[in-house]
Amino acid sequence: MRHYFALFILGLILAFSSCRTDFDTVASTGDLKFSQDTVYLDTVFKNIGSSTYQVKVYNRSKNDISIPIIQLKKGLNSKYRMTVDGMTGNNGKIFNNVTLLAKDSLYIFVETTADITDANPADFLYTDEIQFDSGVNLQQVALVTLIQDAVFLYPKQNPDGTKEKIKIDGKDVDGFYLDENDAVNGNELIFTKQKPYVIYGYAGVPENKTVTFEAGARVHFHANSGLYVDKKASLQISGTKSTTENLENEVIFEGDRLESLYADIPGQWNSVILADGSTNHSINHLTLKNAVTGLSFKNQDATTVSIKNTQIYNCVEYGILAQNARIAGENIVINYTGVASLSCVYGGNYSFTHCTFNNNWQNSTHFAVNLSNTLAGATPETNPLTQATFNNCIIYGSNTNEFNLNKSTAVPFVYQLNNCLLKFNSSTTNPDYQFKTDAVHYNQIILNENPKFYNVSQNKFNIDKTSSAFAKGNQAYIIPLDIIGATRTSPPDLGAYQSAIFPK
């Protein structure tokens, strides 16, 4: 009994010693330490909220202190807002009498939503500072945000309060049709490099109209947004060769979060959809990233889609999904896709030359290239694949098999790989994958040799002279310039890049 009583008394002592309800604090003396003295909140578009950033504040002294005030210098007018150890204070701007224990720390989380008119007109920076205490004890942490102006395109509000809709595959989705005589933006069918564009919902291209993206155009899609090219409408992407890593003449499609954290996150927006019956499409020097599906083509059997010098990265499903389409592709690079980098289904007619189809998505079911002449649920479910030719290409990735054929014998399935580096389990007995003995479908195949890309994780698919793809191409299929405009030699290298010194 005495043993249990002693434990009870000890428990009371510990409880009272560890559960103080008041603190003897001293005033802050201006000796706080910070995890950083300047917080850069990256670049944001006007009136789009930033990510949340963290500052940690340390009390290195042996005393519990009280900080009389933590506030934004611009006070209640500041475009920044913060929380201090979970507290919201006065509208997230001003906090009074904040206690910080000895040898302890507190967290401040800060974010902003600002307009271009709030920024300094000389450099478009919006700045403020977090102030700790005042007078001789004043300490501060600077806040800096670059505000970028843009053209915003979005569905209008209907009189009944609903959003404008357009039909895609028979379904109503939030969207609008681009207007060549818009009262605010002028001709919305021409995208220039003067300002970036931010699109909410699906931007539709009306029948019998052509949307043009000029060299240097930057297009940012909000979540669940995309571009839809209707029947009888056309897409013209007219990027040109760039001379710097800024890709100043490239047309770029990506999400609308500009912070570095979002640079390579897949699925930030939906897709570019070229509808059944759309026509006369040309894509040159496009960089597309972080979508669900990059380019989606449906029944483009009337005219051939030209795709040149194009890069597609980090898509949740497909880089290019082509359904009974006609595509002539040159110098294309695709990587990091959840299902397939290139998927040509329900037949069609395809030719790809000097392309790099890679897939390093982290699952065991993806492919770099998938070919099929069937489509579940279609009527009929099979459709002829009249041609699928790959010349001087690389088909590679992180899985054992990166090439897949889904073939019905009910209709034609015509394909051929010439002078390609391919990753596939060489021990297979499947007659469709006899790369060394089936001369009808495979010629000069390099099997399971590492192309030694410069940096796959950074989507840099340059090669040098140590690559198995070096000088293995066939001169008969050569495209004179590679994806960045370098001159190919004879014999050419496989893939979209001519070998050179690796980029810095």
Coordinates of C-alpha atoms in Angstrom, one line a residue:
M1 CA 0.0 0.0 0.0
R2 CA 2.8 2.4 0.9
H3 CA 4.4 1.6 -2.5
Y4 CA 1.2 2.7 -4.3
F5 CA 0.9 5.8 -2.1
A6 CA 4.5 6.8 -3.0
L7 CA 3.8 6.5 -6.7
F8 CA 0.6 8.6 -6.3
I9 CA 2.6 11.4 -4.6
L10 CA 5.3 11.2 -7.3
G11 CA 2.7 11.5 -10.0
L12 CA 1.2 14.6 -8.4
I13 CA 4.6 16.3 -8.2
L14 CA 5.3 15.6 -11.9
A15 CA 1.9 16.8 -12.9
F16 CA 2.2 20.1 -11.1
S17 CA 5.8 20.7 -12.3
S18 CA 5.0 20.0 -16.0
C19 CA 1.6 21.7 -16.3
R20 CA 2.2 25.4 -15.5
T21 CA -0.8 27.6 -16.3
D22 CA 1.2 30.8 -16.2
F23 CA 4.6 32.0 -17.2
D24 CA 7.0 34.5 -15.7
T25 CA 8.1 36.2 -18.8
V26 CA 10.4 39.1 -19.5
A27 CA 10.2 41.5 -22.4
S28 CA 11.9 40.7 -25.6
T29 CA 15.3 42.4 -26.0
G30 CA 15.7 42.1 -29.7
D31 CA 17.7 39.0 -29.7
L32 CA 15.4 36.7 -31.7
K33 CA 17.0 34.5 -34.3
F34 CA 15.3 33.5 -37.6
S35 CA 15.5 30.6 -40.0
Q36 CA 15.8 33.2 -42.8
D37 CA 16.0 37.0 -43.0
T38 CA 14.2 37.2 -46.3
V39 CA 11.2 35.1 -47.6
Y40 CA 10.9 34.9 -51.3
L41 CA 7.4 33.8 -52.2
D42 CA 8.3 33.0 -55.8
T43 CA 6.3 34.4 -58.7
V44 CA 2.5 34.5 -58.8
F45 CA 0.0 35.8 -61.2
K46 CA -2.0 38.8 -60.1
N47 CA -4.9 38.0 -57.7
I48 CA -3.9 34.3 -57.6
G49 CA -2.9 33.2 -54.1
S50 CA 0.6 32.0 -53.4
S51 CA 1.8 28.9 -51.7
T52 CA 2.4 29.1 -48.0
Y53 CA 5.9 29.8 -46.8
Q54 CA 7.5 29.2 -43.4
V55 CA 9.7 31.3 -41.0
K56 CA 10.9 29.8 -37.8
V57 CA 11.6 32.2 -34.9
Y58 CA 14.0 31.1 -32.1
N59 CA 14.4 32.2 -28.5
R60 CA 18.0 31.2 -27.7
S61 CA 17.9 32.8 -24.2
K62 CA 17.3 31.1 -20.8
N63 CA 14.3 33.3 -20.2
D64 CA 10.6 33.0 -21.2
I65 CA 10.0 36.1 -23.2
S66 CA 6.9 38.1 -24.4
I67 CA 7.1 39.8 -27.8
P68 CA 4.9 42.9 -27.5
I69 CA 3.9 42.9 -31.1
I70 CA 4.5 40.8 -34.3
Q71 CA 3.0 42.6 -37.3
L72 CA 3.3 43.3 -41.0
K73 CA 4.8 46.7 -41.6
K74 CA 1.9 47.7 -43.9
G75 CA -0.5 46.7 -41.2
L76 CA -4.1 45.9 -42.1
N77 CA -3.4 47.2 -45.7
S78 CA -0.8 44.5 -46.4
K79 CA -1.5 42.0 -49.1
Y80 CA 0.4 39.4 -47.1
R81 CA -1.3 37.4 -44.3
M82 CA 0.2 35.1 -41.7
T83 CA -0.4 32.8 -38.8
V84 CA 1.8 32.7 -35.7
D85 CA 1.9 29.3 -34.0
G86 CA -1.6 28.7 -35.4
M87 CA -3.0 32.0 -34.2
T88 CA -4.7 34.3 -36.8
G89 CA -4.4 37.5 -34.7
N90 CA -6.0 40.6 -36.2
N91 CA -6.9 39.5 -39.8
G92 CA -3.6 37.7 -40.0
K93 CA -1.7 41.1 -39.9
I94 CA -1.1 42.0 -36.2
F95 CA -0.4 39.8 -33.2
N96 CA 0.0 41.2 -29.6
N97 CA 1.9 39.9 -26.6
V98 CA 3.2 36.6 -28.1
T99 CA 4.9 34.3 -25.6
L100 CA 8.0 32.4 -26.6
L101 CA 9.5 30.1 -24.0
A102 CA 13.2 29.8 -23.3
K103 CA 15.2 27.7 -25.7
D104 CA 12.0 27.3 -27.8
S105 CA 10.8 28.4 -31.2
L106 CA 7.6 29.3 -33.0
Y107 CA 6.4 29.0 -36.6
I108 CA 5.1 31.8 -38.8
F109 CA 3.3 30.8 -42.0
V110 CA 2.9 33.5 -44.6
E111 CA 1.2 33.8 -48.0
T112 CA -0.1 36.5 -50.3
T113 CA -2.7 37.5 -52.9
A114 CA -1.8 40.7 -54.7
D115 CA -2.6 42.6 -57.9
I116 CA -0.1 43.9 -60.4
T117 CA -1.1 47.4 -59.3
D118 CA 0.2 46.7 -55.8
A119 CA 3.7 46.0 -57.1
N120 CA 6.5 48.4 -57.8
P121 CA 6.0 49.4 -61.4
A122 CA 9.8 49.4 -62.0
D123 CA 10.3 45.7 -61.2
F124 CA 6.8 44.3 -60.4
L125 CA 7.9 43.3 -56.9
Y126 CA 5.5 43.4 -54.0
T127 CA 7.3 43.7 -50.7
D128 CA 6.6 44.1 -47.0
E129 CA 8.2 42.9 -43.8
I130 CA 7.4 41.1 -40.6
Q131 CA 8.2 43.3 -37.7
F132 CA 9.0 41.9 -34.2
D133 CA 8.7 44.5 -31.4
S134 CA 9.6 48.1 -32.0
G135 CA 12.0 50.9 -31.2
V136 CA 15.5 49.8 -30.3
N137 CA 14.3 46.2 -30.1
L138 CA 12.9 46.1 -33.6
Q139 CA 13.8 43.1 -35.7
Q140 CA 12.4 42.3 -39.1
V141 CA 12.1 39.6 -41.8
A142 CA 11.7 40.9 -45.4
L143 CA 8.9 39.5 -47.7
V144 CA 9.3 39.6 -51.5
T145 CA 6.9 38.5 -54.2
L146 CA 7.1 39.0 -58.0
I147 CA 3.7 39.7 -59.4
Q148 CA 3.2 38.8 -63.0
D149 CA 0.6 40.4 -65.3
A150 CA -1.4 38.2 -67.6
V151 CA -4.3 37.9 -69.9
F152 CA -7.0 35.9 -68.1
L153 CA -9.5 33.8 -70.1
Y154 CA -12.4 32.1 -68.4
P155 CA -16.1 31.1 -68.7
K156 CA -18.6 34.0 -68.3
Q157 CA -21.3 34.0 -65.7
N158 CA -24.8 33.3 -67.0
P159 CA -27.8 35.4 -65.8
D160 CA -28.9 32.5 -63.6
G161 CA -25.5 32.4 -61.8
T162 CA -24.2 29.3 -63.6
K163 CA -20.9 29.2 -65.5
E164 CA -20.7 29.1 -69.3
K165 CA -20.4 25.6 -70.7
I166 CA -19.2 23.9 -73.8
K167 CA -19.7 20.3 -74.9
I168 CA -16.8 17.8 -75.1
D169 CA -17.6 14.2 -76.0
G170 CA -21.2 15.0 -75.4
K171 CA -20.7 16.3 -71.9
D172 CA -21.1 19.8 -70.6
V173 CA -17.9 21.1 -69.0
D174 CA -16.9 24.6 -67.7
G175 CA -15.6 26.3 -70.8
F176 CA -16.0 29.1 -73.4
Y177 CA -15.2 29.7 -77.0
L178 CA -12.4 32.0 -77.9
D179 CA -13.6 35.2 -79.5
E180 CA -11.8 37.0 -82.3
N181 CA -13.6 40.2 -81.5
D182 CA -13.6 40.2 -77.7
A183 CA -14.3 43.7 -76.3
V184 CA -11.5 43.4 -73.7
N185 CA -8.8 41.1 -75.1
G186 CA -9.2 41.7 -78.8
N187 CA -8.6 38.7 -81.0
E188 CA -8.4 35.7 -78.6
L189 CA -7.6 33.3 -81.4
I190 CA -4.0 34.7 -81.6
F191 CA -1.8 34.1 -78.6
T192 CA 1.3 36.3 -78.6
K193 CA 4.4 36.6 -76.4
Q194 CA 3.5 40.1 -75.0
K195 CA 1.9 38.7 -71.8
P196 CA 1.4 35.2 -70.5
Y197 CA -2.2 33.8 -70.7
V198 CA -4.0 32.1 -67.8
I199 CA -7.0 29.8 -68.8
Y200 CA -9.8 28.7 -66.5
G201 CA -12.0 25.9 -67.8
Y202 CA -11.7 24.7 -71.4
A203 CA -10.9 27.3 -74.0
G204 CA -12.7 26.2 -77.1
V205 CA -11.8 27.0 -80.8
P206 CA -15.0 27.4 -82.7
E207 CA -15.8 25.6 -85.9
N208 CA -14.1 26.9 -89.1
K209 CA -11.7 29.0 -87.0
T210 CA -7.9 28.6 -86.4
V211 CA -6.1 29.3 -83.1
T212 CA -2.5 30.4 -83.5
F213 CA 0.2 30.4 -80.8
E214 CA 3.1 32.6 -81.9
A215 CA 6.7 32.0 -81.0
G216 CA 7.4 32.7 -77.3
A217 CA 3.7 32.4 -76.2
R218 CA 3.2 31.2 -72.6
V219 CA -0.1 29.6 -71.7
H220 CA -0.9 28.6 -68.1
F221 CA -3.9 26.3 -67.4
H222 CA -5.7 26.4 -64.1
A223 CA -6.8 23.1 -62.5
N224 CA -9.3 21.1 -64.6
S225 CA -8.7 23.3 -67.6
G226 CA -7.5 22.8 -71.1
L227 CA -7.7 23.6 -74.8
Y228 CA -10.5 22.1 -77.0
V229 CA -10.3 22.4 -80.8
D230 CA -13.8 21.7 -82.2
K231 CA -14.7 20.0 -85.5
K232 CA -13.5 21.9 -88.6
A233 CA -11.3 24.0 -86.5
S234 CA -7.5 24.1 -86.6
L235 CA -4.5 24.4 -84.2
Q236 CA -1.3 26.1 -85.3
I237 CA 1.6 26.2 -82.8
S238 CA 4.4 28.2 -84.3
G239 CA 7.3 28.1 -81.9
T240 CA 10.8 28.5 -83.3
K241 CA 14.3 27.6 -82.2
S242 CA 15.6 29.2 -79.0
T243 CA 19.2 30.1 -78.3
T244 CA 19.1 30.0 -74.4
E245 CA 17.8 27.7 -71.7
N246 CA 14.9 30.2 -71.2
L247 CA 13.3 28.7 -74.3
E248 CA 12.4 32.3 -75.3
N249 CA 11.0 31.2 -78.7
E250 CA 9.3 28.0 -77.6
V251 CA 5.5 27.9 -77.0
I252 CA 5.0 26.6 -73.5
F253 CA 1.8 25.0 -72.0
E254 CA 1.9 24.4 -68.3
G255 CA -0.1 24.9 -65.0
D256 CA -0.7 28.3 -63.4
R257 CA 1.3 27.7 -60.3
L258 CA 4.7 29.4 -60.9
E259 CA 6.4 28.4 -57.6
S260 CA 9.4 26.1 -58.0
L261 CA 7.6 23.5 -55.9
Y262 CA 5.2 22.9 -58.7
A263 CA 7.7 22.8 -61.6
D264 CA 7.4 19.1 -62.2
I265 CA 4.2 18.0 -60.5
P266 CA 1.9 16.0 -62.9
G267 CA -1.8 16.6 -63.3
Q268 CA -2.0 20.3 -62.7
W269 CA -4.3 20.8 -65.7
N270 CA -6.2 18.5 -68.1
S271 CA -5.3 18.3 -71.8
V272 CA -5.2 19.7 -75.3
I273 CA -8.0 17.9 -77.1
L274 CA -8.3 17.9 -80.9
A275 CA -11.8 16.8 -81.6
D276 CA -13.2 14.4 -84.1
G277 CA -13.4 16.3 -87.4
S278 CA -10.9 19.0 -86.5
T279 CA -8.3 19.6 -89.2
N280 CA -5.1 21.0 -90.6
H281 CA -3.1 21.0 -87.3
S282 CA 0.6 21.9 -87.1
I283 CA 2.7 21.9 -83.9
N284 CA 6.3 23.1 -83.8
H285 CA 8.6 23.9 -80.9
L286 CA 6.0 23.2 -78.2
T287 CA 7.0 22.3 -74.6
L288 CA 4.0 20.9 -72.7
K289 CA 4.2 19.6 -69.1
N290 CA 2.3 18.7 -66.0
A291 CA -1.0 17.8 -67.6
V292 CA -3.3 14.8 -67.2
T293 CA -2.9 13.9 -70.9
G294 CA -0.7 16.2 -73.1
L295 CA -2.1 16.0 -76.6
S296 CA -5.3 14.0 -77.3
F297 CA -6.3 13.4 -81.0
K298 CA -9.6 11.8 -82.0
N299 CA -10.3 10.5 -85.5
Q300 CA -7.9 12.7 -87.3
D301 CA -8.1 10.6 -90.4
A302 CA -8.7 13.3 -93.0
T303 CA -5.5 15.3 -92.6
T304 CA -2.1 14.5 -91.2
V305 CA -1.1 16.3 -88.0
S306 CA 2.5 17.6 -88.1
I307 CA 4.3 17.5 -84.8
K308 CA 7.9 18.7 -84.8
N309 CA 10.5 19.7 -82.1
T310 CA 8.1 19.1 -79.3
Q311 CA 8.7 18.1 -75.6
I312 CA 6.0 16.6 -73.4
Y313 CA 6.7 15.8 -69.7
N314 CA 5.0 14.7 -66.5
C315 CA 1.6 13.7 -67.5
V316 CA -0.6 11.5 -65.3
E317 CA -1.9 9.4 -68.2
Y318 CA -0.5 10.0 -71.7
G319 CA 1.9 12.3 -73.4
I320 CA 0.2 11.8 -76.8
L321 CA -3.0 9.8 -77.0
A322 CA -4.0 9.3 -80.6
Q323 CA -7.3 7.6 -81.6
N324 CA -7.5 6.7 -85.3
A325 CA -5.3 9.7 -86.1
R326 CA -2.8 10.6 -88.8
I327 CA 0.5 12.0 -87.3
A328 CA 3.8 12.7 -88.8
G329 CA 6.3 13.3 -85.9
E330 CA 9.9 14.5 -86.0
N331 CA 12.2 15.3 -83.0
I332 CA 9.6 14.5 -80.3
V333 CA 10.6 13.8 -76.7
I334 CA 8.2 12.4 -74.1
N335 CA 8.9 11.2 -70.6
Y336 CA 7.2 10.6 -67.2
T337 CA 3.7 9.4 -68.1
G338 CA 1.5 7.2 -65.9
V339 CA 0.1 5.0 -68.7
A340 CA 2.1 5.5 -71.9
S341 CA 4.3 8.3 -73.4
L342 CA 2.9 7.6 -76.9
S343 CA -0.4 5.6 -77.2
C344 CA -1.8 5.1 -80.7
V345 CA -5.1 3.2 -80.4
Y346 CA -8.0 2.2 -82.6
G347 CA -5.8 2.2 -85.7
G348 CA -4.7 5.2 -87.7
N349 CA -1.6 6.1 -89.7
Y350 CA 1.6 7.2 -88.0
S351 CA 5.2 8.0 -88.8
F352 CA 7.8 9.0 -86.2
T353 CA 11.4 9.9 -87.0
H354 CA 14.2 10.8 -84.7
C355 CA 12.0 10.7 -81.6
T356 CA 12.8 9.8 -78.0
F357 CA 9.9 8.0 -76.3
N358 CA 11.0 7.4 -72.7
N359 CA 9.0 6.6 -69.6
N360 CA 10.5 6.7 -66.1
W361 CA 7.1 6.9 -64.3
Q362 CA 7.4 5.0 -61.1
N363 CA 5.1 2.1 -61.7
S364 CA 5.5 -1.3 -63.3
T365 CA 2.6 -1.1 -65.8
H366 CA 3.5 1.9 -68.0
F367 CA 5.0 1.8 -71.5
A368 CA 7.0 4.2 -73.6
V369 CA 5.0 3.2 -76.8
N370 CA 1.7 1.4 -77.1
L371 CA 0.1 0.5 -80.4
S372 CA -3.4 -0.9 -80.9
N373 CA -6.1 -1.4 -83.5
T374 CA -8.9 -1.9 -81.0
L375 CA -10.9 0.2 -78.7
A376 CA -13.3 -1.2 -76.1
G377 CA -16.8 0.1 -76.4
A378 CA -16.3 1.5 -79.9
T379 CA -18.5 0.4 -82.8
P380 CA -16.9 -1.5 -84.3
E381 CA -14.3 -2.3 -81.7
T382 CA -11.5 -2.7 -84.3
N383 CA -10.1 -0.3 -86.8
P384 CA -7.2 -0.7 -89.2
L385 CA -3.7 0.4 -88.2
T386 CA -2.6 1.2 -91.8
Q387 CA 0.9 2.3 -90.7
A388 CA 3.0 2.8 -87.6
T389 CA 6.6 3.5 -88.6
F390 CA 9.5 4.4 -86.2
N391 CA 12.8 5.4 -87.8
N392 CA 16.0 6.3 -85.9
C393 CA 14.0 6.4 -82.6
I394 CA 14.7 5.5 -79.0
I395 CA 12.0 3.6 -77.1
Y396 CA 13.2 3.2 -73.5
G397 CA 12.4 3.6 -69.8
S398 CA 12.5 2.2 -66.3
N399 CA 10.4 -1.0 -66.9
T400 CA 11.6 -4.2 -68.5
N401 CA 9.2 -3.8 -71.5
E402 CA 8.6 -0.4 -72.9
F403 CA 7.0 -1.4 -76.2
N404 CA 3.5 -2.9 -76.3
L405 CA 1.4 -4.2 -79.2
N406 CA -2.4 -4.8 -78.7
K407 CA -3.3 -6.5 -82.0
S408 CA -6.5 -7.8 -83.4
T409 CA -6.2 -10.0 -86.5
A410 CA -9.7 -8.9 -87.7
V411 CA -8.3 -5.8 -89.3
P412 CA -4.8 -4.7 -90.6
F413 CA -2.1 -4.0 -88.1
V414 CA 0.9 -2.6 -90.0
Y415 CA 4.0 -1.5 -88.2
Q416 CA 7.7 -1.3 -88.7
L417 CA 10.7 -0.2 -86.6
N418 CA 13.9 0.7 -88.4
N419 CA 17.2 1.5 -86.7
C420 CA 15.7 2.0 -83.2
L421 CA 17.1 1.4 -79.7
L422 CA 14.4 -0.5 -77.8
K423 CA 14.0 -1.8 -74.3
F424 CA 12.2 -5.1 -74.1
N425 CA 12.6 -8.5 -72.5
S426 CA 14.7 -10.3 -75.0
S427 CA 13.7 -13.8 -73.8
T428 CA 10.1 -13.6 -74.9
T429 CA 8.8 -16.3 -77.3
N430 CA 5.9 -14.1 -78.5
P431 CA 6.1 -14.0 -82.3
D432 CA 5.1 -10.3 -82.3
Y433 CA 8.4 -9.4 -80.5
Q434 CA 11.1 -11.2 -82.4
F435 CA 13.3 -8.2 -83.0
K436 CA 16.3 -10.0 -84.5
T437 CA 14.5 -12.5 -86.8
D438 CA 11.3 -10.7 -87.9
A439 CA 12.6 -8.6 -90.8
V440 CA 9.1 -7.5 -91.9
H441 CA 8.6 -5.5 -88.7
Y442 CA 12.1 -4.9 -87.2
N443 CA 15.3 -3.8 -88.9
Q444 CA 18.6 -3.0 -87.2
I445 CA 17.2 -3.0 -83.6
I446 CA 19.5 -2.3 -80.7
L447 CA 18.0 -4.2 -77.8
N448 CA 18.3 -3.3 -74.1
E449 CA 21.4 -1.1 -74.4
N450 CA 21.5 2.0 -72.2
P451 CA 21.3 5.2 -74.2
K452 CA 23.0 7.0 -71.3
F453 CA 20.7 10.1 -71.3
Y454 CA 22.3 13.1 -69.6
N455 CA 19.7 13.4 -66.8
V456 CA 16.4 11.6 -67.0
S457 CA 15.1 13.1 -63.7
Q458 CA 15.5 16.6 -65.2
N459 CA 14.1 15.5 -68.6
K460 CA 17.4 16.1 -70.3
F461 CA 17.7 13.5 -73.0
N462 CA 20.9 14.6 -74.6
I463 CA 23.5 11.9 -75.4
D464 CA 27.2 11.9 -76.0
K465 CA 29.6 9.6 -77.8
T466 CA 29.5 6.9 -75.1
S467 CA 25.8 6.3 -75.8
S468 CA 24.6 3.1 -77.5
A469 CA 22.5 5.4 -79.7
F470 CA 25.6 7.3 -81.0
A471 CA 25.9 7.1 -84.8
K472 CA 23.5 4.2 -85.1
G473 CA 20.9 5.9 -87.3
N474 CA 20.2 5.3 -91.0
Q475 CA 21.1 8.2 -93.3
A476 CA 18.0 7.4 -95.3
Y477 CA 15.7 8.7 -92.5
I478 CA 17.8 11.6 -91.3
I479 CA 16.1 14.9 -90.2
P480 CA 18.9 17.4 -90.9
L481 CA 18.5 19.4 -87.6
D482 CA 17.8 18.0 -84.2
I483 CA 15.2 19.2 -81.6
I484 CA 17.4 22.2 -80.6
G485 CA 18.6 23.0 -84.1
A486 CA 21.9 21.2 -84.0
T487 CA 23.1 19.8 -87.3
R488 CA 23.0 16.0 -87.5
T489 CA 26.1 14.2 -88.9
S490 CA 26.2 11.0 -91.0
P491 CA 25.5 8.5 -89.8
P492 CA 23.1 10.3 -87.4
D493 CA 22.5 9.5 -83.8
L494 CA 19.2 7.9 -82.7
G495 CA 16.6 9.9 -80.9
A496 CA 15.7 13.6 -80.9
Y497 CA 19.2 14.9 -79.9
Q498 CA 22.4 14.9 -81.9
S499 CA 25.3 14.0 -79.6
A500 CA 27.3 16.8 -78.2
I501 CA 28.9 18.0 -75.0
F502 CA 26.4 17.7 -72.2
P503 CA 24.5 20.9 -71.2
K504 CA 25.5 22.6 -68.0

